[in-house]
PDB file of C-alpha atoms in Angstrom:
ATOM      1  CA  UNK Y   1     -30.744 -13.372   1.698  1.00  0.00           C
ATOM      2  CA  UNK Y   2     -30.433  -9.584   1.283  1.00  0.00           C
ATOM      3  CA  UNK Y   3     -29.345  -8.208  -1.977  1.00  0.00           C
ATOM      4  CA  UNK Y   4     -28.581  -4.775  -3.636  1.00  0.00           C
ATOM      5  CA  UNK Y   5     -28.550  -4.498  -7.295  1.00  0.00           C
ATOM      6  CA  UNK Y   6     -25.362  -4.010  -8.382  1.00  0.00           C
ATOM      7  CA  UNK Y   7     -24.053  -3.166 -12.298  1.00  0.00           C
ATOM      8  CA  UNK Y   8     -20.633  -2.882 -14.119  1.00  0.00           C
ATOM      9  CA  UNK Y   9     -21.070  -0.461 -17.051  1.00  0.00           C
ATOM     10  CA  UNK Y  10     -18.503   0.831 -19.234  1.00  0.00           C
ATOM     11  CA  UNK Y  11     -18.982   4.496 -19.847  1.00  0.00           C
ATOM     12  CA  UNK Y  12     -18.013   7.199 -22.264  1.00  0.00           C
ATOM     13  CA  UNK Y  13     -17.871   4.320 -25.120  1.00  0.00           C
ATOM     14  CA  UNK Y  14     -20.602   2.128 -27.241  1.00  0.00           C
ATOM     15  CA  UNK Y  15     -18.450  -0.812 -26.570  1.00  0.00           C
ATOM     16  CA  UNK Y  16     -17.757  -3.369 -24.226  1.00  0.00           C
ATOM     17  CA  UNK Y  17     -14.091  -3.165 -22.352  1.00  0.00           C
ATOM     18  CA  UNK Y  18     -13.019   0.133 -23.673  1.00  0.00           C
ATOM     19  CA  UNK Y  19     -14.026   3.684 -22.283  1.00  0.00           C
ATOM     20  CA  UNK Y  20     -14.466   3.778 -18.315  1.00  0.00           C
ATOM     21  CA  UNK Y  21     -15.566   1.383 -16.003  1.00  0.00           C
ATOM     22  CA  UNK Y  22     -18.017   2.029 -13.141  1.00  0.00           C
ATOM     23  CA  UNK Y  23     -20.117   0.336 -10.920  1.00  0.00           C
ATOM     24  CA  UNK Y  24     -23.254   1.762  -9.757  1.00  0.00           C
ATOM     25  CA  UNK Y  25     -25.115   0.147  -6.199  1.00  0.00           C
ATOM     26  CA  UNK Y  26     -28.907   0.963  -6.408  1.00  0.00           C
ATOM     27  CA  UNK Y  27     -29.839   1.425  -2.778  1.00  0.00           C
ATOM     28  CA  UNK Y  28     -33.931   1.616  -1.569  1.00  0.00           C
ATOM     29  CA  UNK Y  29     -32.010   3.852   1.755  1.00  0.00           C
ATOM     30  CA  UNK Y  30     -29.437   5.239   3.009  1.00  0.00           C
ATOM     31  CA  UNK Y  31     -25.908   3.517   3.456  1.00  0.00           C
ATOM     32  CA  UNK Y  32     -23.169   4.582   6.134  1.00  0.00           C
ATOM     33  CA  UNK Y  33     -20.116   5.962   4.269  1.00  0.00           C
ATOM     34  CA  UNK Y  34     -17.693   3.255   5.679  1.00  0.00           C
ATOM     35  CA  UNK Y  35     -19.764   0.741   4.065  1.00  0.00           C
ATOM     36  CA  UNK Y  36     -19.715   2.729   0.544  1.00  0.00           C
ATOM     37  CA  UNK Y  37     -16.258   3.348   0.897  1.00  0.00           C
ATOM     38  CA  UNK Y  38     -16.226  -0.883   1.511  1.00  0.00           C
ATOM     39  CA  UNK Y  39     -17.709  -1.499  -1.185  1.00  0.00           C
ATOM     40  CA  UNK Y  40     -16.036   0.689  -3.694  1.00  0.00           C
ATOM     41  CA  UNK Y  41     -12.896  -0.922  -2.039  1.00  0.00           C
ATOM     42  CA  UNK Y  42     -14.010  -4.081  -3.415  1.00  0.00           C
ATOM     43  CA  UNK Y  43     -15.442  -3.112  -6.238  1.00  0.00           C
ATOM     44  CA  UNK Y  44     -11.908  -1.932  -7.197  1.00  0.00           C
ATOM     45  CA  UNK Y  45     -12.977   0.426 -10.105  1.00  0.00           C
ATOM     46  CA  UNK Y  46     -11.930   4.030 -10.659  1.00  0.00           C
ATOM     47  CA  UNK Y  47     -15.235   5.127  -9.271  1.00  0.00           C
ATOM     48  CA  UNK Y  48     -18.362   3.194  -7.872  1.00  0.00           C
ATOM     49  CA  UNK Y  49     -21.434   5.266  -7.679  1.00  0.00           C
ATOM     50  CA  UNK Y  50     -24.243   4.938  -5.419  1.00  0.00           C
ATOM     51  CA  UNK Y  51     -27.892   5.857  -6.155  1.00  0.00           C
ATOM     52  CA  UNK Y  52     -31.006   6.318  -4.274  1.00  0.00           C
ATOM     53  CA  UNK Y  53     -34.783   7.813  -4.956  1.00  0.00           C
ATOM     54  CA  UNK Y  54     -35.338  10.993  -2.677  1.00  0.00           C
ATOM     55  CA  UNK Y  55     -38.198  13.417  -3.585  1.00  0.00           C
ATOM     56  CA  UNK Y  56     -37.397  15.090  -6.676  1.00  0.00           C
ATOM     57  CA  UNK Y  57     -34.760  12.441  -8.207  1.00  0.00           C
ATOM     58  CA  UNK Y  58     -32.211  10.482  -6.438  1.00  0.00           C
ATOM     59  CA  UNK Y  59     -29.328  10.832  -4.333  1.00  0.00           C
ATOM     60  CA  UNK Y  60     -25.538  10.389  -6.016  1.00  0.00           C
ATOM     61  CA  UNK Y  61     -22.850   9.773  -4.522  1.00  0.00           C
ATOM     62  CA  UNK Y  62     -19.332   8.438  -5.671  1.00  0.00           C
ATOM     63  CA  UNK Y  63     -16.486   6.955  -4.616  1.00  0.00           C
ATOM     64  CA  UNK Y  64     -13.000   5.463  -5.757  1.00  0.00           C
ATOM     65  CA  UNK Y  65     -11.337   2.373  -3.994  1.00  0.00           C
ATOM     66  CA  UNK Y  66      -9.537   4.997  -0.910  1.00  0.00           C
ATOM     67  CA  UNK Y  67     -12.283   8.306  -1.061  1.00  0.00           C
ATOM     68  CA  UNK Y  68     -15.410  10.243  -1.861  1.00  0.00           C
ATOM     69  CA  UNK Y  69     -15.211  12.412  -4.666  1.00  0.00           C
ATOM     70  CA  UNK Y  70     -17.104  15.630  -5.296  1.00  0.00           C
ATOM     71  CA  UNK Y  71     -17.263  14.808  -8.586  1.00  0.00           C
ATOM     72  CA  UNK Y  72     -17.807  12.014 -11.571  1.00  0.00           C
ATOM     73  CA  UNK Y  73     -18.434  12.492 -14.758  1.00  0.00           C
ATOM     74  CA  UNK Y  74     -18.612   8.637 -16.321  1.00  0.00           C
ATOM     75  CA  UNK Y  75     -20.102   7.135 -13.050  1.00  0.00           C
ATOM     76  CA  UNK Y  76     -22.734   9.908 -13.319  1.00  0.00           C
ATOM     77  CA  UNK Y  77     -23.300   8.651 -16.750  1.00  0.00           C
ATOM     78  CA  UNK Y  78     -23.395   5.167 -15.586  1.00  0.00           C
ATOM     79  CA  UNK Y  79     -26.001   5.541 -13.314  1.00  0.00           C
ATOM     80  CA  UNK Y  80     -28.407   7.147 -15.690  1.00  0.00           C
ATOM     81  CA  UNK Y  81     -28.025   4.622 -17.678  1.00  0.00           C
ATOM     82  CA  UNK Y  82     -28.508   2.022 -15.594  1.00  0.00           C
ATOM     83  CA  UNK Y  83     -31.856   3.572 -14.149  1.00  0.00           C
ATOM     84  CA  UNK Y  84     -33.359   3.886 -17.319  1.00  0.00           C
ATOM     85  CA  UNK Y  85     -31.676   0.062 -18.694  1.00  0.00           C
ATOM     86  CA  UNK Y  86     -33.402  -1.064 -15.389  1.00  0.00           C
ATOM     87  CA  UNK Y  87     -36.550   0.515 -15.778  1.00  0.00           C
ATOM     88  CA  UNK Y  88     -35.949   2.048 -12.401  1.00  0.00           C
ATOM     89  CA  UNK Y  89     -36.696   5.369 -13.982  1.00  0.00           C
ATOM     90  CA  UNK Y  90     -38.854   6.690 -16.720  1.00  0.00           C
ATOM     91  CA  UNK Y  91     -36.857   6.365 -20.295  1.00  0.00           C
ATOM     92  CA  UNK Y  92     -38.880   8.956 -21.470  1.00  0.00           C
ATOM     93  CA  UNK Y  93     -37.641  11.418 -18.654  1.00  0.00           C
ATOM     94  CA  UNK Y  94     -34.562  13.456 -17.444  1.00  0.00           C
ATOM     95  CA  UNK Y  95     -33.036  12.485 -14.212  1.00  0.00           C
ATOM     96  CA  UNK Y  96     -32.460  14.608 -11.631  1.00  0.00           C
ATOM     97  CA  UNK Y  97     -28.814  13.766  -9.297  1.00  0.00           C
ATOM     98  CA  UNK Y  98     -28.751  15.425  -6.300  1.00  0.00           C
ATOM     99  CA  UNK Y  99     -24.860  15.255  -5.454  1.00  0.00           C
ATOM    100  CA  UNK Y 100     -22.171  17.624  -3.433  1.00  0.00           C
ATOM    101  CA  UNK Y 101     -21.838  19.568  -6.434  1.00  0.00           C
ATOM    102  CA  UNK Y 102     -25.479  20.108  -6.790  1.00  0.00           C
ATOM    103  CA  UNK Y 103     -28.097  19.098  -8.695  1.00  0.00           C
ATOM    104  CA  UNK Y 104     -27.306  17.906 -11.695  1.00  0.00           C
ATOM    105  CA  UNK Y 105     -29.063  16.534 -14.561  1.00  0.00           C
ATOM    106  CA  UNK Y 106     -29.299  13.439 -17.189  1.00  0.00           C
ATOM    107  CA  UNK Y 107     -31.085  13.373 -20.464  1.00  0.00           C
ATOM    108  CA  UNK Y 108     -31.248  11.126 -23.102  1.00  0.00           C
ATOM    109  CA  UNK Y 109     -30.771  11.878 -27.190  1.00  0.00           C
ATOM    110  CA  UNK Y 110     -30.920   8.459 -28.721  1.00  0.00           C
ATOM    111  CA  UNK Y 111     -27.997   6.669 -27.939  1.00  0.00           C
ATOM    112  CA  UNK Y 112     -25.996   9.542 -26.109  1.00  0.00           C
ATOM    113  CA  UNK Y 113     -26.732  10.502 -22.571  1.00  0.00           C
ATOM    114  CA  UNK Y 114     -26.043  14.445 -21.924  1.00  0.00           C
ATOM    115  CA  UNK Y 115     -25.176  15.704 -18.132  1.00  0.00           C
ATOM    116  CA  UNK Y 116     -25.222  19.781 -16.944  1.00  0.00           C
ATOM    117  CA  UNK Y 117     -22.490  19.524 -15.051  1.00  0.00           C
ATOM    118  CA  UNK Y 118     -20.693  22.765 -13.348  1.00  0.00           C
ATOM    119  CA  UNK Y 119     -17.866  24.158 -15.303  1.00  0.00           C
ATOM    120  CA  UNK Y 120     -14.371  24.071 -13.068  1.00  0.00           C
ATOM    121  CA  UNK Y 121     -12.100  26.837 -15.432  1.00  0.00           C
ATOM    122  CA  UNK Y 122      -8.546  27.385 -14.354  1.00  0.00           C
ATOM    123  CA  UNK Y 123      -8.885  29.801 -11.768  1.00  0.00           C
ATOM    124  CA  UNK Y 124      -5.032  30.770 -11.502  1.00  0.00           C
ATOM    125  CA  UNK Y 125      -2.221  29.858 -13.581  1.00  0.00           C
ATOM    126  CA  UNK Y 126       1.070  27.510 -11.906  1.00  0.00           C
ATOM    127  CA  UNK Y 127       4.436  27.551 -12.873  1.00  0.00           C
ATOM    128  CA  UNK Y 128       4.789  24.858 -15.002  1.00  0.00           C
ATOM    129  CA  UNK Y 129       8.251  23.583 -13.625  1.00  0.00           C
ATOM    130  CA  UNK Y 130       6.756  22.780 -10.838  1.00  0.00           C
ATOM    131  CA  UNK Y 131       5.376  19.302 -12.846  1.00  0.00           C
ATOM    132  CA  UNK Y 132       8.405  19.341 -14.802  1.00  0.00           C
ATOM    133  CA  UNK Y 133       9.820  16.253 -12.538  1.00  0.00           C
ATOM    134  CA  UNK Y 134       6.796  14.611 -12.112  1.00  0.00           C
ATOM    135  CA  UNK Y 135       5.537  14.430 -16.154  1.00  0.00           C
ATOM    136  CA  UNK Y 136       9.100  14.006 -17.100  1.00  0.00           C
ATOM    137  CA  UNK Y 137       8.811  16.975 -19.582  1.00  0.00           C
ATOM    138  CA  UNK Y 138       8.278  20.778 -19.166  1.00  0.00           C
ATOM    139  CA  UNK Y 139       4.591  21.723 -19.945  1.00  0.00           C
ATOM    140  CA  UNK Y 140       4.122  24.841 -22.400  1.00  0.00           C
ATOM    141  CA  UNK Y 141       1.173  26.184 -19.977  1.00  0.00           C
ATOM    142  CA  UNK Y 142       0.161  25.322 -16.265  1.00  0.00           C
ATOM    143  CA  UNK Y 143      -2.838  26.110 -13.814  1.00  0.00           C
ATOM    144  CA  UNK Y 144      -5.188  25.177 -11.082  1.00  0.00           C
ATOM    145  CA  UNK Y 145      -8.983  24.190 -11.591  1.00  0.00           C
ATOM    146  CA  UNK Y 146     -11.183  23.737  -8.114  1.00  0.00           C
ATOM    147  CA  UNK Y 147     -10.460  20.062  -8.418  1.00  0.00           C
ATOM    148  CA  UNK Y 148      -6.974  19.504 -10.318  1.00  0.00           C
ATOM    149  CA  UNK Y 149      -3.773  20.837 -12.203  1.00  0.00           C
ATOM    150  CA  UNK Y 150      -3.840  20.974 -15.867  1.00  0.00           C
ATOM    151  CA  UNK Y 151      -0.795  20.835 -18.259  1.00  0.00           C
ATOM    152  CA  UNK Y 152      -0.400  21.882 -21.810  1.00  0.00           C
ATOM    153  CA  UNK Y 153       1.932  19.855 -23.456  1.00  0.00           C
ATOM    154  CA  UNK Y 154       2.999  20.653 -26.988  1.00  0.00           C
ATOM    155  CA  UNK Y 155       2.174  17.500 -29.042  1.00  0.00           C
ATOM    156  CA  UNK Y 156       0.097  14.384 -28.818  1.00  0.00           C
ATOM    157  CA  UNK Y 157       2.951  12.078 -29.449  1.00  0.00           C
ATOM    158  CA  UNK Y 158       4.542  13.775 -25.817  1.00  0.00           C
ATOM    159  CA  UNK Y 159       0.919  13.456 -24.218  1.00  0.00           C
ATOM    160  CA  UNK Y 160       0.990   9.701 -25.075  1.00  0.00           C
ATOM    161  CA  UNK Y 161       4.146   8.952 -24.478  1.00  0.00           C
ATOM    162  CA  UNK Y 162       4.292  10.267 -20.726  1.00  0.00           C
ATOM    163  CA  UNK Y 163       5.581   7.631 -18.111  1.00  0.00           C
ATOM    164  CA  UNK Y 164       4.396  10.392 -14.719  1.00  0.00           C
ATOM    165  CA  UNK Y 165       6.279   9.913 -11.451  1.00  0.00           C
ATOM    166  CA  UNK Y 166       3.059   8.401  -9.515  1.00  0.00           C
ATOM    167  CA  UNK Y 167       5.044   8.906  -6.286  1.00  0.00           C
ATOM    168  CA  UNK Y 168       5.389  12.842  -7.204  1.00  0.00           C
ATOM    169  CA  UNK Y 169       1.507  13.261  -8.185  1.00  0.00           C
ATOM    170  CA  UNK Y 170       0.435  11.936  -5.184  1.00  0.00           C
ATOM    171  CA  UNK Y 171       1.980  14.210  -2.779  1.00  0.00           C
ATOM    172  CA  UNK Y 172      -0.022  16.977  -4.829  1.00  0.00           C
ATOM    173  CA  UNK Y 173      -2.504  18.794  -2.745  1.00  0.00           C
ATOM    174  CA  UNK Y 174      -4.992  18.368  -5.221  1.00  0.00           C
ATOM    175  CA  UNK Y 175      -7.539  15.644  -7.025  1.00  0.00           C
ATOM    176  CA  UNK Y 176      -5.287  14.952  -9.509  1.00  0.00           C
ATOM    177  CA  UNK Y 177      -3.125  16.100 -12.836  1.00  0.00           C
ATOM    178  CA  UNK Y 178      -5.224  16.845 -16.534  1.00  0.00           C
ATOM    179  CA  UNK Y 179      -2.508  16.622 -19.517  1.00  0.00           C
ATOM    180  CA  UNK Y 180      -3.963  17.929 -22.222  1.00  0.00           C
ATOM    181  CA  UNK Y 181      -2.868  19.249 -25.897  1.00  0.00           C
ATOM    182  CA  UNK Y 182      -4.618  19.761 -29.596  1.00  0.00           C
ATOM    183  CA  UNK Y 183      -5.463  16.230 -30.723  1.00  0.00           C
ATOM    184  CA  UNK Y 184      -3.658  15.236 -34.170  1.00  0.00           C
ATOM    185  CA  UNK Y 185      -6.610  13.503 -35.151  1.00  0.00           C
ATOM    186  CA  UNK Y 186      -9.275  16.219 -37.238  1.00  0.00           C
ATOM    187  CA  UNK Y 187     -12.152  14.088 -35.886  1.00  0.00           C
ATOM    188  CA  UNK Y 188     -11.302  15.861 -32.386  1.00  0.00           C
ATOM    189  CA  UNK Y 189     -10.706  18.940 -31.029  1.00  0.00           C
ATOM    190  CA  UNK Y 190      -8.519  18.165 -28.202  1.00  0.00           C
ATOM    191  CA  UNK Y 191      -6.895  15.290 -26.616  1.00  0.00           C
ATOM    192  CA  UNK Y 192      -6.319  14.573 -22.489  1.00  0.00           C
ATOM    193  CA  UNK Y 193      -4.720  12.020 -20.272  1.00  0.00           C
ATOM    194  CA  UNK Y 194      -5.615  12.407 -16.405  1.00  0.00           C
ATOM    195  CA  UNK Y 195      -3.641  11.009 -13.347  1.00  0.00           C
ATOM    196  CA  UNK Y 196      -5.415  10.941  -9.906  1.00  0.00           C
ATOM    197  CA  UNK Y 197      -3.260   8.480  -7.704  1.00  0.00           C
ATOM    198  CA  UNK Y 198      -3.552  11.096  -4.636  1.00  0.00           C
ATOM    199  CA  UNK Y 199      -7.415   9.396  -4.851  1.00  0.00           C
ATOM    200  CA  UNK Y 200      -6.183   5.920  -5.816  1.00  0.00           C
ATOM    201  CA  UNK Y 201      -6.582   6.254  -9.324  1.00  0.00           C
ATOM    202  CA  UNK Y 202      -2.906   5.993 -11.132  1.00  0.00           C
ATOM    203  CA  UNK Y 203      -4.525   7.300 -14.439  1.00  0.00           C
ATOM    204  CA  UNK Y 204      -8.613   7.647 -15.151  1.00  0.00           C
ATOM    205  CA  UNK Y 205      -9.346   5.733 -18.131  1.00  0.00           C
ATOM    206  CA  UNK Y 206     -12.157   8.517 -19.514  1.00  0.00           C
ATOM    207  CA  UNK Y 207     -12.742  11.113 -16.440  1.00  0.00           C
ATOM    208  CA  UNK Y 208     -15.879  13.058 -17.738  1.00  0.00           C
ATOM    209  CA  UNK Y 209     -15.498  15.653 -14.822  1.00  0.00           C
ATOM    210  CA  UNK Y 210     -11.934  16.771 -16.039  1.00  0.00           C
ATOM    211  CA  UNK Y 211     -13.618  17.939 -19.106  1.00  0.00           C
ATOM    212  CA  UNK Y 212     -15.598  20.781 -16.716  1.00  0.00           C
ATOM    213  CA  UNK Y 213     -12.060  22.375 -16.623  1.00  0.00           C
ATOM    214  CA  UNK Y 214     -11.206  21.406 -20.208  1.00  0.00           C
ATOM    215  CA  UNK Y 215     -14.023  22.061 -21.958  1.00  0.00           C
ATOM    216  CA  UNK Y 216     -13.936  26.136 -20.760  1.00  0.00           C
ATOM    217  CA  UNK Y 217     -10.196  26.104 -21.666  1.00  0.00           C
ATOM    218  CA  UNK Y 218     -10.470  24.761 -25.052  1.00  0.00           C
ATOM    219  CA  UNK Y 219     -13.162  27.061 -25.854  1.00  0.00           C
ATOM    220  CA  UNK Y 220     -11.403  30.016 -24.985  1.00  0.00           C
ATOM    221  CA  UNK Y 221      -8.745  28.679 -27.073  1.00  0.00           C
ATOM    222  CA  UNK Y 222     -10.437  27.602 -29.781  1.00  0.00           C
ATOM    223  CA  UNK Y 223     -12.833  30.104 -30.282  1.00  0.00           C
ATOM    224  CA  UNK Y 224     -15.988  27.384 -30.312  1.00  0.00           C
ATOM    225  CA  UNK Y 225     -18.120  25.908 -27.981  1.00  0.00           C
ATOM    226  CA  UNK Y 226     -19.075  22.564 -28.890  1.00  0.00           C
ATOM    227  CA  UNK Y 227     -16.097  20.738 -28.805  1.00  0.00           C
ATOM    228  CA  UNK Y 228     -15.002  16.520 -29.280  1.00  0.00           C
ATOM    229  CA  UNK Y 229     -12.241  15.273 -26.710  1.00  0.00           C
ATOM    230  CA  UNK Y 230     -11.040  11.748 -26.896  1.00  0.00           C
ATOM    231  CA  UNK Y 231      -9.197  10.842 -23.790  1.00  0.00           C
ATOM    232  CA  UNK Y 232      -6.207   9.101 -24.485  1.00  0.00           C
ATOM    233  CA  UNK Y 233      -5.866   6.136 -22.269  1.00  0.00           C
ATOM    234  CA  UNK Y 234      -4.820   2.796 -23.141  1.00  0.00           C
ATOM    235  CA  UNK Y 235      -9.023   2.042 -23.122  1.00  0.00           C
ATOM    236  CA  UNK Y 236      -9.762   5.530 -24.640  1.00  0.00           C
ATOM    237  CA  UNK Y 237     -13.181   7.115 -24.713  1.00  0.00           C
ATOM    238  CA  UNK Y 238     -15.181   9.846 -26.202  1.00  0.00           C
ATOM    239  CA  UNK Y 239     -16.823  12.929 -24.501  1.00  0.00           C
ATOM    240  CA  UNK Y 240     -19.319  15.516 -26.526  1.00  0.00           C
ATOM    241  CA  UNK Y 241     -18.650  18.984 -24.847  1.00  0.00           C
ATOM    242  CA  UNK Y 242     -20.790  22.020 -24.933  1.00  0.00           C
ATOM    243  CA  UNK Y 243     -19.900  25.084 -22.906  1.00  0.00           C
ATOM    244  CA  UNK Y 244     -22.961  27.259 -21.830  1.00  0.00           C
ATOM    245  CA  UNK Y 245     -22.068  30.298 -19.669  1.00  0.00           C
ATOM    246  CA  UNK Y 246     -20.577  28.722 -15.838  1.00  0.00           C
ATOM    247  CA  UNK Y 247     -21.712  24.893 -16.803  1.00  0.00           C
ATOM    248  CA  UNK Y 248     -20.781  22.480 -19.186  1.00  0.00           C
ATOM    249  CA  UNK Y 249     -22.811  19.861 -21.004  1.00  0.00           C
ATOM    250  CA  UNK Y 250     -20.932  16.766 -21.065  1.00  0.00           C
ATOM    251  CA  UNK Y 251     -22.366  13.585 -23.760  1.00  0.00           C
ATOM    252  CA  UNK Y 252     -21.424  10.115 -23.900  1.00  0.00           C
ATOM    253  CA  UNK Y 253     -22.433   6.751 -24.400  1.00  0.00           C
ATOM    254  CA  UNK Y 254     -22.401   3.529 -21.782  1.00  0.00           C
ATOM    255  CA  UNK Y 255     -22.718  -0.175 -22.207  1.00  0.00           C
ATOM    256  CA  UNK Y 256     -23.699  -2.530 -19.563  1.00  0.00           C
ATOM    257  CA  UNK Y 257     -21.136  -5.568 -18.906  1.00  0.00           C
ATOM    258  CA  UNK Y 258     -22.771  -6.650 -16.111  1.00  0.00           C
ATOM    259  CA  UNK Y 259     -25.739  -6.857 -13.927  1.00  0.00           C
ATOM    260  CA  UNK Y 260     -25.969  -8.250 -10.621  1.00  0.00           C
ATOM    261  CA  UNK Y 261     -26.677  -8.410  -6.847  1.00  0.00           C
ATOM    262  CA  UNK Y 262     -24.606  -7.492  -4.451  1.00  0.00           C
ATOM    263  CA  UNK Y 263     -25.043  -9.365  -1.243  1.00  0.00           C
ATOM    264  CA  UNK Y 264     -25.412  -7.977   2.243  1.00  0.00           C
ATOM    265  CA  UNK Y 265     -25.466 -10.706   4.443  1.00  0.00           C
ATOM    266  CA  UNK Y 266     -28.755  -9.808   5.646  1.00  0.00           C
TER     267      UNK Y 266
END
């Protein structure tokens, strides 16, 4: 019987069942898209990520339960981890993604996996009314990344407490909605929530790949460039940011829950 190996990994956390949940399909070839999108269907996470060896690295590509994204920031984690955890790849060397954002690249410092990712700044500021019905509250500040919306909210208690109109969000023309605001906690810099049910994702648990928006604006903001985000879903997880000129260098931990075979029928 035919069988792909298949793990669950929890990323952007160094525990079991908290941070964000991916599953990542090592593949020997190529896939059709229908049967990705199939899989990640049944899979049923946020984002399933599928990985292949091509000459200089491997092929990356993710998807949630209804499309292909152009981005992931935990399942991108999750896959580096689980090539090195599987001895699929060298644990002494970088990987090397080759995705429809580019190339982008995996390294390991200890315990904490660190991904160049490309940054995604607000390129034009909204009028923040226009989310005013869908958050249930009237952000401070409003604009447009290449992927999302972001809104500034004015406390973490409001960013918590926000009940979004899911119906409203998803007739968005975009990936999805980044709340964000100062973090009350001095052990981070900044705090976010992120809704993405337009992609069939009501709210990301850690979305690593929001933080390529965030991570400029807080900087700018702030006045540093190594910043600590905690993202504050009911799992919660941790992202490391560095901003370096047009990309940003996202870190993290993963755990693997588990590890499997998928099987094809064949």
């Amino acid at each position: 019987m035919a069988s792909i190996r298949l793990l669950h990994i929890d990323a952007f956390t160094d525990q079991a069942f908290s941070g964000n949940p991916a599953a990542v399909c090592l593949l020997d070839d190529a896939r059709e898209t229908a049967w990705m999108q199939s899989v990640a269907a049944e899979m049923n996470l946020s984002e399933t990520a599928f990985v292949r060896p091509q000459e200089d690295g491997y092929a990356l590509r993710w998807f949630t339960p209804e499309a292909e994204v152009d981005l992931c920031g935990h399942a991108t984690l999750a896959a580096a981890h689980a090539l090195w955890t599987t001895a699929s790849a060298d644990a002494d060397q970088s990987i090397r993604f080759h995705t429809r954002s580019g190339l982008l690249e995996c390294s390991r410092q200890g315990n904490m996996v660190t991904m160049d990712f490309p940054a995604t700044p607000i390129e034009k500021p909204q009028d923040p009314q226009k989310l005013t019905s869908a958050l249930g509250i009237e952000p401070s500040f409003a604009g447009a990344s290449k992927f999302d919306l972001l809104a500034v909210v004015q406390s973490e208690d409001v960013l918590r407490a926000l009940k979004p109109d899911m119906a409203a969000l998803r007739a968005m023309p975009v990936r999805g909605v980044i709340v964000t605001c100062r973090a009350d906690d001095a052990a981070f810099d900044f705090v976010s929530r992120f809704f993405a049910p337009g992609v069939g994702v009501d709210e990301d648990p850690v979305t690593g790949s929001a933080h390529c928006c965030l991570g400029p604006f807080w900087s700018r903001r702030l006045g540093r460039d190594e910043l600590l985000a905690f993202q504050a879903s009911p799992r919660g997880g941790v992202v490391a940011v560095q901003v370096a000129g047009d990309r940003v260098i996202l870190g993290g931990q993963a755990v693997t829950v588990l590890d499997g075979h998928l099987d094809t029928g064949g």
